[in-house]
Amino acid sequence: MTALVRLVHPDVLAATHPELSRVNADALAHVQGTLDGVQKSKQLPGAKVRRLRFYVRDADGASGVREVPFVLRTTGGDCRNVVARDLGSLFAAVGIERRFTWGEMDWSTTRTDEEVEEERRRRRDHGETSRSSASVEDEDAVPHAYRDPMPSNPSMRKKQTMDVHQALKQLDSAFEAIAACAWLTEEDAERKKIVQFEVIPHLVSQGWMLKGETIEAIWRGERDETALLDGLDGGSSLAVLAVLRHAKNFERMYGAPPT
C-alpha cells in the first residue's frame, strides 16, 4: 500500500488540483478504512460495492492528470481474495508493478490457529501468497448433536439449535467459497479444486448433506429453494441456504454465473 499512497496522497495534487486532491483523500480513506478493519480491528467488512476514483499525475493526461476508476467489493464475510483482486487491478491501473498481498495475521478473526499454520506451510511448500478463503474449521467446530434425532426435552432442543447456528457461523467462509466457484476463472482453477476435492468432502464427512447435484445446480443459477432443499435434514438445509445466500450476493455484484 505504501507505493499506492505515494501516488494518490492528497498532498500530491493539493497545490495544482485541490478538488481532485479531495477526491483522492476520500477514496484513500475508504480503502484504508477497509484494510484497517481486517488488519487492525480484526472485523469483517460489510457487504458493499464502492465505485471510487483516484487521480494520478500523467504527462499525457488532460492538465497532466489521469483519472483511474476503481471498484472495491466486499461481501460481508471472508472476502480476502475478492479485495486482493480489486486492489491488484488498481495497482496495475496506476502503474504499480507488484501484486497486493495480505499479511499472515490479516483476516485472523476468521481463521483458527491451525489454519494460520497451514497457510504458513503452504507458503513454504508452494510459494503461494495467500490461502483460499475456502478454509474449513477444525472438526470440533462442527457439532454432531444436530444430526441426531431431535430430543423431546425442550432444553436439549434449544441447545442443539444453538449448536447448529454456531457451526453455520463458523463455517460461513467455506459456504461463501463454495458459492464463489461459479464465478472463478481458469486462473482460479486450483482454488476450485480445493473447494471441490477438500472443502466439500470434509463438510460431507461431518454430516452436512451438500449433494453434488445441489451445489452444481446453484452454480448453474438455480435459485428455487424448494428444489434445492428437497430431501435434506434441517441443519443441511440451513447450510445449502447459506451457500445460496452467498451465490445471490455474488450474482448482484457480478451478474449471472457464466455458462
mmCIF file of N, CA and C in Angstrom, residues 19-114:
data_model
loop_
_atom_site.group_PDB
_atom_site.id
_atom_site.type_symbol
_atom_site.label_atom_id
_atom_site.label_comp_id
_atom_site.label_asym_id
_atom_site.label_seq_id
_atom_site.Cartn_x
_atom_site.Cartn_y
_atom_site.Cartn_z
ATOM 1 N N GLU A 19 -9.486 20.212 -5.940
ATOM 2 C CA GLU A 19 -10.716 19.420 -5.950
ATOM 3 C C GLU A 19 -10.411 17.935 -6.135
ATOM 4 N N LEU A 20 -9.469 17.632 -7.042
ATOM 5 C CA LEU A 20 -9.088 16.236 -7.270
ATOM 6 C C LEU A 20 -8.349 15.682 -6.058
ATOM 7 N N SER A 21 -7.624 16.547 -5.367
ATOM 8 C CA SER A 21 -6.935 16.140 -4.147
ATOM 9 C C SER A 21 -7.939 15.651 -3.110
ATOM 10 N N ARG A 22 -9.081 16.344 -3.002
ATOM 11 C CA ARG A 22 -10.112 15.932 -2.035
ATOM 12 C C ARG A 22 -10.751 14.608 -2.442
ATOM 13 N N VAL A 23 -10.918 14.412 -3.750
ATOM 14 C CA VAL A 23 -11.449 13.131 -4.230
ATOM 15 C C VAL A 23 -10.503 11.998 -3.841
ATOM 16 N N ASN A 24 -9.214 12.220 -4.040
ATOM 17 C CA ASN A 24 -8.222 11.214 -3.656
ATOM 18 C C ASN A 24 -8.257 10.944 -2.155
ATOM 19 N N ALA A 25 -8.427 12.003 -1.371
ATOM 20 C CA ALA A 25 -8.456 11.836 0.085
ATOM 21 C C ALA A 25 -9.631 10.962 0.510
ATOM 22 N N ASP A 26 -10.801 11.205 -0.077
ATOM 23 C CA ASP A 26 -11.983 10.418 0.272
ATOM 24 C C ASP A 26 -11.819 8.958 -0.142
ATOM 25 N N ALA A 27 -11.326 8.737 -1.354
ATOM 26 C CA ALA A 27 -11.164 7.368 -1.846
ATOM 27 C C ALA A 27 -10.114 6.614 -1.033
ATOM 28 N N LEU A 28 -9.007 7.288 -0.738
ATOM 29 C CA LEU A 28 -7.949 6.640 0.031
ATOM 30 C C LEU A 28 -8.418 6.324 1.447
ATOM 31 N N ALA A 29 -9.211 7.202 2.024
ATOM 32 C CA ALA A 29 -9.741 6.958 3.370
ATOM 33 C C ALA A 29 -10.637 5.726 3.382
ATOM 34 N N HIS A 30 -11.428 5.560 2.330
ATOM 35 C CA HIS A 30 -12.311 4.389 2.279
ATOM 36 C C HIS A 30 -11.495 3.105 2.136
ATOM 37 N N VAL A 31 -10.514 3.109 1.242
ATOM 38 C CA VAL A 31 -9.688 1.911 1.059
ATOM 39 C C VAL A 31 -8.933 1.581 2.338
ATOM 40 N N GLN A 32 -8.317 2.600 2.934
ATOM 41 C CA GLN A 32 -7.534 2.356 4.135
ATOM 42 C C GLN A 32 -8.427 1.916 5.295
ATOM 43 N N GLY A 33 -9.635 2.473 5.356
ATOM 44 C CA GLY A 33 -10.567 2.063 6.411
ATOM 45 C C GLY A 33 -10.955 0.600 6.283
ATOM 46 N N THR A 34 -11.165 0.146 5.041
ATOM 47 C CA THR A 34 -11.495 -1.266 4.816
ATOM 48 C C THR A 34 -10.340 -2.162 5.237
ATOM 49 N N LEU A 35 -9.125 -1.772 4.870
ATOM 50 C CA LEU A 35 -7.957 -2.578 5.231
ATOM 51 C C LEU A 35 -7.702 -2.568 6.729
ATOM 52 N N ASP A 36 -7.863 -1.409 7.348
ATOM 53 C CA ASP A 36 -7.651 -1.333 8.796
ATOM 54 C C ASP A 36 -8.629 -2.235 9.538
ATOM 55 N N GLY A 37 -9.832 -2.370 8.990
ATOM 56 C CA GLY A 37 -10.827 -3.198 9.654
ATOM 57 C C GLY A 37 -10.387 -4.638 9.800
ATOM 58 N N VAL A 38 -9.743 -5.176 8.755
ATOM 59 C CA VAL A 38 -9.329 -6.579 8.808
ATOM 60 C C VAL A 38 -7.902 -6.746 9.318
ATOM 61 N N GLN A 39 -7.083 -5.698 9.217
ATOM 62 C CA GLN A 39 -5.690 -5.815 9.645
ATOM 63 C C GLN A 39 -5.475 -5.425 11.097
ATOM 64 N N LYS A 40 -6.249 -4.452 11.584
ATOM 65 C CA LYS A 40 -6.030 -3.950 12.945
ATOM 66 C C LYS A 40 -7.203 -4.265 13.865
ATOM 67 N N SER A 41 -8.401 -3.887 13.433
ATOM 68 C CA SER A 41 -9.577 -4.120 14.273
ATOM 69 C C SER A 41 -10.055 -5.553 14.225
ATOM 70 N N LYS A 42 -9.589 -6.340 13.204
ATOM 71 C CA LYS A 42 -9.980 -7.737 13.037
ATOM 72 C C LYS A 42 -11.490 -7.874 12.878
ATOM 73 N N GLN A 43 -12.070 -6.983 12.090
ATOM 74 C CA GLN A 43 -13.503 -7.021 11.827
ATOM 75 C C GLN A 43 -13.750 -7.334 10.360
ATOM 76 N N LEU A 44 -14.785 -8.140 10.095
ATOM 77 C CA LEU A 44 -15.143 -8.429 8.715
ATOM 78 C C LEU A 44 -15.826 -7.208 8.102
ATOM 79 N N PRO A 45 -15.494 -6.861 6.872
ATOM 80 C CA PRO A 45 -16.132 -5.702 6.225
ATOM 81 C C PRO A 45 -17.569 -6.028 5.856
ATOM 82 N N GLY A 46 -18.415 -5.013 5.824
ATOM 83 C CA GLY A 46 -19.803 -5.221 5.435
ATOM 84 C C GLY A 46 -19.925 -5.474 3.940
ATOM 85 N N ALA A 47 -21.101 -5.906 3.516
ATOM 86 C CA ALA A 47 -21.353 -6.181 2.096
ATOM 87 C C ALA A 47 -21.577 -4.857 1.366
ATOM 88 N N LYS A 48 -20.608 -4.467 0.548
ATOM 89 C CA LYS A 48 -20.692 -3.186 -0.154
ATOM 90 C C LYS A 48 -19.993 -3.284 -1.506
ATOM 91 N N VAL A 49 -20.440 -2.457 -2.423
ATOM 92 C CA VAL A 49 -19.735 -2.251 -3.688
ATOM 93 C C VAL A 49 -19.524 -0.747 -3.818
ATOM 94 N N ARG A 50 -18.289 -0.304 -3.681
ATOM 95 C CA ARG A 50 -17.988 1.122 -3.743
ATOM 96 C C ARG A 50 -17.263 1.448 -5.036
ATOM 97 N N ARG A 51 -17.806 2.388 -5.790
ATOM 98 C CA ARG A 51 -17.175 2.850 -7.026
ATOM 99 C C ARG A 51 -16.433 4.146 -6.705
ATOM 100 N N LEU A 52 -15.127 4.068 -6.775
ATOM 101 C CA LEU A 52 -14.273 5.172 -6.359
ATOM 102 C C LEU A 52 -13.460 5.688 -7.546
ATOM 103 N N ARG A 53 -12.812 6.816 -7.327
ATOM 104 C CA ARG A 53 -11.936 7.385 -8.351
ATOM 105 C C ARG A 53 -10.660 7.873 -7.690
ATOM 106 N N PHE A 54 -9.560 7.608 -8.350
ATOM 107 C CA PHE A 54 -8.289 8.207 -7.966
ATOM 108 C C PHE A 54 -7.781 9.028 -9.147
ATOM 109 N N TYR A 55 -6.966 10.012 -8.837
ATOM 110 C CA TYR A 55 -6.319 10.813 -9.879
ATOM 111 C C TYR A 55 -4.813 10.773 -9.648
ATOM 112 N N VAL A 56 -4.088 10.469 -10.712
ATOM 113 C CA VAL A 56 -2.624 10.389 -10.624
ATOM 114 C C VAL A 56 -2.010 11.307 -11.673
ATOM 115 N N ARG A 57 -0.804 11.752 -11.405
ATOM 116 C CA ARG A 57 -0.110 12.605 -12.368
ATOM 117 C C ARG A 57 0.239 11.798 -13.615
ATOM 118 N N ASP A 58 0.003 12.401 -14.777
ATOM 119 C CA ASP A 58 0.280 11.742 -16.056
ATOM 120 C C ASP A 58 0.538 12.831 -17.081
ATOM 121 N N ALA A 59 1.746 12.892 -17.594
ATOM 122 C CA ALA A 59 2.125 13.950 -18.538
ATOM 123 C C ALA A 59 1.262 13.937 -19.790
ATOM 124 N N ASP A 60 0.716 12.765 -20.129
ATOM 125 C CA ASP A 60 -0.098 12.665 -21.334
ATOM 126 C C ASP A 60 -1.579 12.928 -21.079
ATOM 127 N N GLY A 61 -1.962 13.078 -19.826
ATOM 128 C CA GLY A 61 -3.366 13.292 -19.495
ATOM 129 C C GLY A 61 -3.761 14.748 -19.557
ATOM 130 N N ALA A 62 -5.087 14.973 -19.541
ATOM 131 C CA ALA A 62 -5.578 16.352 -19.537
ATOM 132 C C ALA A 62 -5.105 17.062 -18.275
ATOM 133 N N SER A 63 -4.516 18.229 -18.454
ATOM 134 C CA SER A 63 -3.983 19.017 -17.335
ATOM 135 C C SER A 63 -2.928 18.251 -16.548
ATOM 136 N N GLY A 64 -2.324 17.245 -17.187
ATOM 137 C CA GLY A 64 -1.266 16.495 -16.517
ATOM 138 C C GLY A 64 -1.760 15.515 -15.473
ATOM 139 N N VAL A 65 -3.051 15.169 -15.547
ATOM 140 C CA VAL A 65 -3.643 14.266 -14.548
ATOM 141 C C VAL A 65 -4.467 13.212 -15.270
ATOM 142 N N ARG A 66 -4.477 12.006 -14.726
ATOM 143 C CA ARG A 66 -5.271 10.915 -15.311
ATOM 144 C C ARG A 66 -6.217 10.349 -14.264
ATOM 145 N N GLU A 67 -7.477 10.140 -14.677
ATOM 146 C CA GLU A 67 -8.469 9.547 -13.777
ATOM 147 C C GLU A 67 -8.357 8.015 -13.808
ATOM 148 N N VAL A 68 -8.425 7.413 -12.636
ATOM 149 C CA VAL A 68 -8.369 5.954 -12.516
ATOM 150 C C VAL A 68 -9.613 5.477 -11.766
ATOM 151 N N PRO A 69 -10.640 4.985 -12.479
ATOM 152 C CA PRO A 69 -11.829 4.453 -11.798
ATOM 153 C C PRO A 69 -11.475 3.151 -11.085
ATOM 154 N N PHE A 70 -12.160 2.884 -9.999
ATOM 155 C CA PHE A 70 -11.811 1.733 -9.168
ATOM 156 C C PHE A 70 -13.057 1.251 -8.437
ATOM 157 N N VAL A 71 -13.253 -0.069 -8.419
ATOM 158 C CA VAL A 71 -14.369 -0.669 -7.692
ATOM 159 C C VAL A 71 -13.801 -1.529 -6.572
ATOM 160 N N LEU A 72 -14.249 -1.299 -5.348
ATOM 161 C CA LEU A 72 -13.844 -2.108 -4.199
ATOM 162 C C LEU A 72 -15.076 -2.846 -3.688
ATOM 163 N N ARG A 73 -15.007 -4.180 -3.734
ATOM 164 C CA ARG A 73 -16.160 -5.011 -3.372
ATOM 165 C C ARG A 73 -15.859 -5.808 -2.113
ATOM 166 N N THR A 74 -16.804 -5.799 -1.188
ATOM 167 C CA THR A 74 -16.731 -6.655 -0.008
ATOM 168 C C THR A 74 -18.070 -7.363 0.144
ATOM 169 N N THR A 75 -18.035 -8.575 0.691
ATOM 170 C CA THR A 75 -19.234 -9.419 0.691
ATOM 171 C C THR A 75 -19.922 -9.537 2.044
ATOM 172 N N GLY A 76 -19.301 -9.001 3.100
ATOM 173 C CA GLY A 76 -19.861 -9.183 4.432
ATOM 174 C C GLY A 76 -19.267 -10.389 5.140
ATOM 175 N N GLY A 77 -18.451 -11.170 4.437
ATOM 176 C CA GLY A 77 -17.793 -12.331 5.020
ATOM 177 C C GLY A 77 -16.305 -12.280 4.730
ATOM 178 N N ASP A 78 -15.678 -13.450 4.720
ATOM 179 C CA ASP A 78 -14.258 -13.533 4.420
ATOM 180 C C ASP A 78 -14.078 -13.407 2.901
ATOM 181 N N CYS A 79 -13.770 -12.200 2.454
ATOM 182 C CA CYS A 79 -13.671 -11.922 1.012
ATOM 183 C C CYS A 79 -12.270 -11.450 0.655
ATOM 184 N N ARG A 80 -11.274 -12.037 1.315
ATOM 185 C CA ARG A 80 -9.895 -11.575 1.118
ATOM 186 C C ARG A 80 -9.445 -11.664 -0.335
ATOM 187 N N ASN A 81 -9.892 -12.718 -1.034
ATOM 188 C CA ASN A 81 -9.455 -12.883 -2.419
ATOM 189 C C ASN A 81 -10.106 -11.846 -3.336
ATOM 190 N N VAL A 82 -11.376 -11.521 -3.068
ATOM 191 C CA VAL A 82 -12.068 -10.509 -3.862
ATOM 192 C C VAL A 82 -11.388 -9.150 -3.683
ATOM 193 N N VAL A 83 -11.105 -8.790 -2.421
ATOM 194 C CA VAL A 83 -10.470 -7.496 -2.149
ATOM 195 C C VAL A 83 -9.062 -7.452 -2.741
ATOM 196 N N ALA A 84 -8.307 -8.538 -2.592
ATOM 197 C CA ALA A 84 -6.948 -8.568 -3.140
ATOM 198 C C ALA A 84 -6.966 -8.423 -4.654
ATOM 199 N N ARG A 85 -7.955 -9.057 -5.309
ATOM 200 C CA ARG A 85 -8.051 -8.967 -6.768
ATOM 201 C C ARG A 85 -8.373 -7.529 -7.192
ATOM 202 N N ASP A 86 -9.293 -6.875 -6.463
ATOM 203 C CA ASP A 86 -9.646 -5.495 -6.802
ATOM 204 C C ASP A 86 -8.462 -4.555 -6.598
ATOM 205 N N LEU A 87 -7.748 -4.740 -5.491
ATOM 206 C CA LEU A 87 -6.590 -3.878 -5.235
ATOM 207 C C LEU A 87 -5.467 -4.161 -6.227
ATOM 208 N N GLY A 88 -5.340 -5.417 -6.636
ATOM 209 C CA GLY A 88 -4.352 -5.744 -7.665
ATOM 210 C C GLY A 88 -4.646 -5.039 -8.968
ATOM 211 N N SER A 89 -5.930 -4.973 -9.321
ATOM 212 C CA SER A 89 -6.321 -4.251 -10.538
ATOM 213 C C SER A 89 -6.017 -2.761 -10.417
ATOM 214 N N LEU A 90 -6.246 -2.207 -9.230
ATOM 215 C CA LEU A 90 -5.933 -0.794 -9.005
ATOM 216 C C LEU A 90 -4.430 -0.554 -9.126
ATOM 217 N N PHE A 91 -3.645 -1.434 -8.516
ATOM 218 C CA PHE A 91 -2.188 -1.292 -8.602
ATOM 219 C C PHE A 91 -1.744 -1.244 -10.068
ATOM 220 N N ALA A 92 -2.271 -2.169 -10.870
ATOM 221 C CA ALA A 92 -1.886 -2.219 -12.283
ATOM 222 C C ALA A 92 -2.318 -0.950 -13.017
ATOM 223 N N ALA A 93 -3.502 -0.449 -12.685
ATOM 224 C CA ALA A 93 -4.035 0.724 -13.384
ATOM 225 C C ALA A 93 -3.225 1.982 -13.112
ATOM 226 N N VAL A 94 -2.654 2.094 -11.896
ATOM 227 C CA VAL A 94 -1.874 3.299 -11.576
ATOM 228 C C VAL A 94 -0.387 3.102 -11.867
ATOM 229 N N GLY A 95 -0.018 1.896 -12.339
ATOM 230 C CA GLY A 95 1.363 1.664 -12.742
ATOM 231 C C GLY A 95 2.262 1.046 -11.690
ATOM 232 N N ILE A 96 1.673 0.427 -10.662
ATOM 233 C CA ILE A 96 2.478 -0.248 -9.634
ATOM 234 C C ILE A 96 2.734 -1.681 -10.089
ATOM 235 N N GLU A 97 3.987 -2.033 -10.274
ATOM 236 C CA GLU A 97 4.317 -3.340 -10.838
ATOM 237 C C GLU A 97 4.552 -4.374 -9.740
ATOM 238 N N ARG A 98 3.523 -4.601 -8.953
ATOM 239 C CA ARG A 98 3.602 -5.633 -7.930
ATOM 240 C C ARG A 98 2.185 -6.048 -7.548
ATOM 241 N N ARG A 99 2.061 -7.228 -6.964
ATOM 242 C CA ARG A 99 0.753 -7.710 -6.550
ATOM 243 C C ARG A 99 0.441 -7.246 -5.139
ATOM 244 N N PHE A 100 -0.838 -7.082 -4.853
ATOM 245 C CA PHE A 100 -1.233 -6.817 -3.473
ATOM 246 C C PHE A 100 -1.310 -8.148 -2.743
ATOM 247 N N THR A 101 -0.695 -8.237 -1.569
ATOM 248 C CA THR A 101 -0.743 -9.466 -0.785
ATOM 249 C C THR A 101 -1.114 -9.150 0.660
ATOM 250 N N TRP A 102 -1.774 -10.092 1.293
ATOM 251 C CA TRP A 102 -2.143 -9.962 2.699
ATOM 252 C C TRP A 102 -1.005 -10.451 3.585
ATOM 253 N N GLY A 103 -0.935 -9.917 4.801
ATOM 254 C CA GLY A 103 -0.001 -10.432 5.789
ATOM 255 C C GLY A 103 -0.555 -11.691 6.438
ATOM 256 N N GLU A 104 0.306 -12.435 7.117
ATOM 257 C CA GLU A 104 -0.105 -13.707 7.698
ATOM 258 C C GLU A 104 -1.227 -13.555 8.716
ATOM 259 N N MET A 105 -1.250 -12.451 9.467
ATOM 260 C CA MET A 105 -2.242 -12.296 10.524
ATOM 261 C C MET A 105 -3.460 -11.501 10.082
ATOM 262 N N ASP A 106 -3.484 -11.024 8.838
ATOM 263 C CA ASP A 106 -4.680 -10.351 8.340
ATOM 264 C C ASP A 106 -5.812 -11.359 8.253
ATOM 265 N N TRP A 107 -7.017 -10.931 8.497
ATOM 266 C CA TRP A 107 -8.202 -11.796 8.478
ATOM 267 C C TRP A 107 -8.139 -12.878 9.553
ATOM 268 N N SER A 108 -7.297 -12.698 10.562
ATOM 269 C CA SER A 108 -7.145 -13.751 11.567
ATOM 270 C C SER A 108 -8.417 -13.978 12.360
ATOM 271 N N THR A 109 -9.335 -13.005 12.347
ATOM 272 C CA THR A 109 -10.595 -13.210 13.058
ATOM 273 C C THR A 109 -11.412 -14.329 12.456
ATOM 274 N N THR A 110 -11.134 -14.703 11.199
ATOM 275 C CA THR A 110 -11.905 -15.747 10.529
ATOM 276 C C THR A 110 -11.178 -17.083 10.499
ATOM 277 N N ARG A 111 -9.967 -17.165 11.106
ATOM 278 C CA ARG A 111 -9.171 -18.367 10.984
ATOM 279 C C ARG A 111 -8.756 -18.901 12.341
ATOM 280 N N THR A 112 -8.628 -20.206 12.422
ATOM 281 C CA THR A 112 -8.130 -20.843 13.624
ATOM 282 C C THR A 112 -6.603 -20.844 13.586
ATOM 283 N N ASP A 113 -5.985 -21.190 14.724
ATOM 284 C CA ASP A 113 -4.525 -21.280 14.762
ATOM 285 C C ASP A 113 -4.026 -22.328 13.775
ATOM 286 N N GLU A 114 -4.786 -23.432 13.650
ATOM 287 C CA GLU A 114 -4.394 -24.483 12.722
ATOM 288 C C GLU A 114 -4.379 -23.976 11.287
#
